[in-house]
mmCIF file of C-alpha atoms in Angstrom:
data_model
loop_
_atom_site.group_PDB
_atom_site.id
_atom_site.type_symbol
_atom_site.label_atom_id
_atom_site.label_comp_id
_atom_site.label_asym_id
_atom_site.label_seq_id
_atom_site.Cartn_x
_atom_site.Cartn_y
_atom_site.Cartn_z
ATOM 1 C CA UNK A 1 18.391 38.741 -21.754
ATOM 2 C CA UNK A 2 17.005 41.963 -20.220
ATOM 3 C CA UNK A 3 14.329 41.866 -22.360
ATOM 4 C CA UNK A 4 13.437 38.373 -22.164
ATOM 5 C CA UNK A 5 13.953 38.609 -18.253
ATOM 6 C CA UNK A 6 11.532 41.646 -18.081
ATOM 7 C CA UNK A 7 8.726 39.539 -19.470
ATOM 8 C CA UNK A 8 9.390 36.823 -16.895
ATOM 9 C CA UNK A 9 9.439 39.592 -13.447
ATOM 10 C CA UNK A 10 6.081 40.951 -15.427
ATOM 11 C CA UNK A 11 4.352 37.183 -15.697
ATOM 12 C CA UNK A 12 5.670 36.443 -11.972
ATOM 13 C CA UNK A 13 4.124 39.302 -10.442
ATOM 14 C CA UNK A 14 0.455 37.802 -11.287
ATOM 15 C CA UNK A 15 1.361 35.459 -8.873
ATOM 16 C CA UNK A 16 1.189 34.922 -5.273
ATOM 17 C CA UNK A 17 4.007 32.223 -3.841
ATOM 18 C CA UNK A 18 6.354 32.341 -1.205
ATOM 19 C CA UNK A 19 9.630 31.047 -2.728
ATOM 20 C CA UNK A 20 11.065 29.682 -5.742
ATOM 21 C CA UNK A 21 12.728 26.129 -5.544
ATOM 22 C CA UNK A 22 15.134 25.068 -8.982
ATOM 23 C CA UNK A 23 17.534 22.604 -9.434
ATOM 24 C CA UNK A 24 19.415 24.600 -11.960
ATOM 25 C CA UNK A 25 22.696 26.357 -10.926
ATOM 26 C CA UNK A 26 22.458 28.879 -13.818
ATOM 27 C CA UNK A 27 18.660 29.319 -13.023
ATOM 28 C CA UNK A 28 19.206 29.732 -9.193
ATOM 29 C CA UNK A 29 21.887 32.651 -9.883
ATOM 30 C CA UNK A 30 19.769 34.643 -12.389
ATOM 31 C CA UNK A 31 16.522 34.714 -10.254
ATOM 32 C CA UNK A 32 18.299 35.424 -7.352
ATOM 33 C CA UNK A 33 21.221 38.259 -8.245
ATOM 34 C CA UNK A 34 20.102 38.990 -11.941
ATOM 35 C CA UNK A 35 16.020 39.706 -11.604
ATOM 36 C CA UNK A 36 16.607 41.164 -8.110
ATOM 37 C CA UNK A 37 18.618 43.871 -9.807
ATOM 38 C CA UNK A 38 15.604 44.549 -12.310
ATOM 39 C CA UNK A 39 13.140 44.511 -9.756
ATOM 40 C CA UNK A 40 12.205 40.620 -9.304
ATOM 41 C CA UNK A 41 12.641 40.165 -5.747
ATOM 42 C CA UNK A 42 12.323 36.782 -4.555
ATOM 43 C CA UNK A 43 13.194 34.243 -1.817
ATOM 44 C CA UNK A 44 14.764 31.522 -4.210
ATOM 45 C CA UNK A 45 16.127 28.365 -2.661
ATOM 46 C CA UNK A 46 18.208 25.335 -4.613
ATOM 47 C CA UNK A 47 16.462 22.128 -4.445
ATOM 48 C CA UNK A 48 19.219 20.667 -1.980
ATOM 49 C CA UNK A 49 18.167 23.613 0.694
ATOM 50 C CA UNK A 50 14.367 22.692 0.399
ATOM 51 C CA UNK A 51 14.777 19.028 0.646
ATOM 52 C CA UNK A 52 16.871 19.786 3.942
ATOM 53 C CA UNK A 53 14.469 22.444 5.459
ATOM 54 C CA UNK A 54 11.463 19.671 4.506
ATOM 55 C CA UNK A 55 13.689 16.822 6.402
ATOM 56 C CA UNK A 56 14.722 19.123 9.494
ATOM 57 C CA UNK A 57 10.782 19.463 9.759
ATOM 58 C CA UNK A 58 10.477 15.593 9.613
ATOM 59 C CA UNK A 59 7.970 16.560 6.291
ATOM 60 C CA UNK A 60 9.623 13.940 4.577
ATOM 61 C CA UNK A 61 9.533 10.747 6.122
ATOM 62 C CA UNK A 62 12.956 8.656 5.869
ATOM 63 C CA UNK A 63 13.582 5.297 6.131
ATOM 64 C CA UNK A 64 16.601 2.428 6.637
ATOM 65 C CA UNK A 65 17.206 0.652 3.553
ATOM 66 C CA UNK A 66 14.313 -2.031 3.344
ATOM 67 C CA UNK A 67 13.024 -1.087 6.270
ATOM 68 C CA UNK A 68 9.827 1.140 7.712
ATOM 69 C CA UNK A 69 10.296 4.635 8.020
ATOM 70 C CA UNK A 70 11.471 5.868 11.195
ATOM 71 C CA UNK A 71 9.263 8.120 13.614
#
């Protein structure tokens, strides 16, 4: 794992991004708590808390069943 999870803090940090959105628990706890401890510091959010910051913003429009989304 440490090794493998080396390789992946080494390949993120040739990126520039703000956050990191996953949908996978196990995925979620290991780039948070688990790459943090070996230097991967990131701002990692579960899918669930990005599509709520994007509706809060109204980024994502919503509408009624069968109807036209609402302003």
């Amino acid at each position: 794992f440490q090794m493998q999870a080396r390789e992946n803090i080494e390949t993120l940090r040739r990126y520039q991004f703000k956050r990191i959105a996953t949908i996978c628990p196990h995925g979620y706890h290991v780039l948070k708590n688990e790459y943090a401890k070996m230097g991967g510091d990131y701002r990692v959010l579960h899918h669930s808390e990005l599509l709520h910051e994007l509706l809060e913003q109204g980024r994502i429009p919503v509408s009624p069943a069968g109807g036209t989304p609402l302003a």
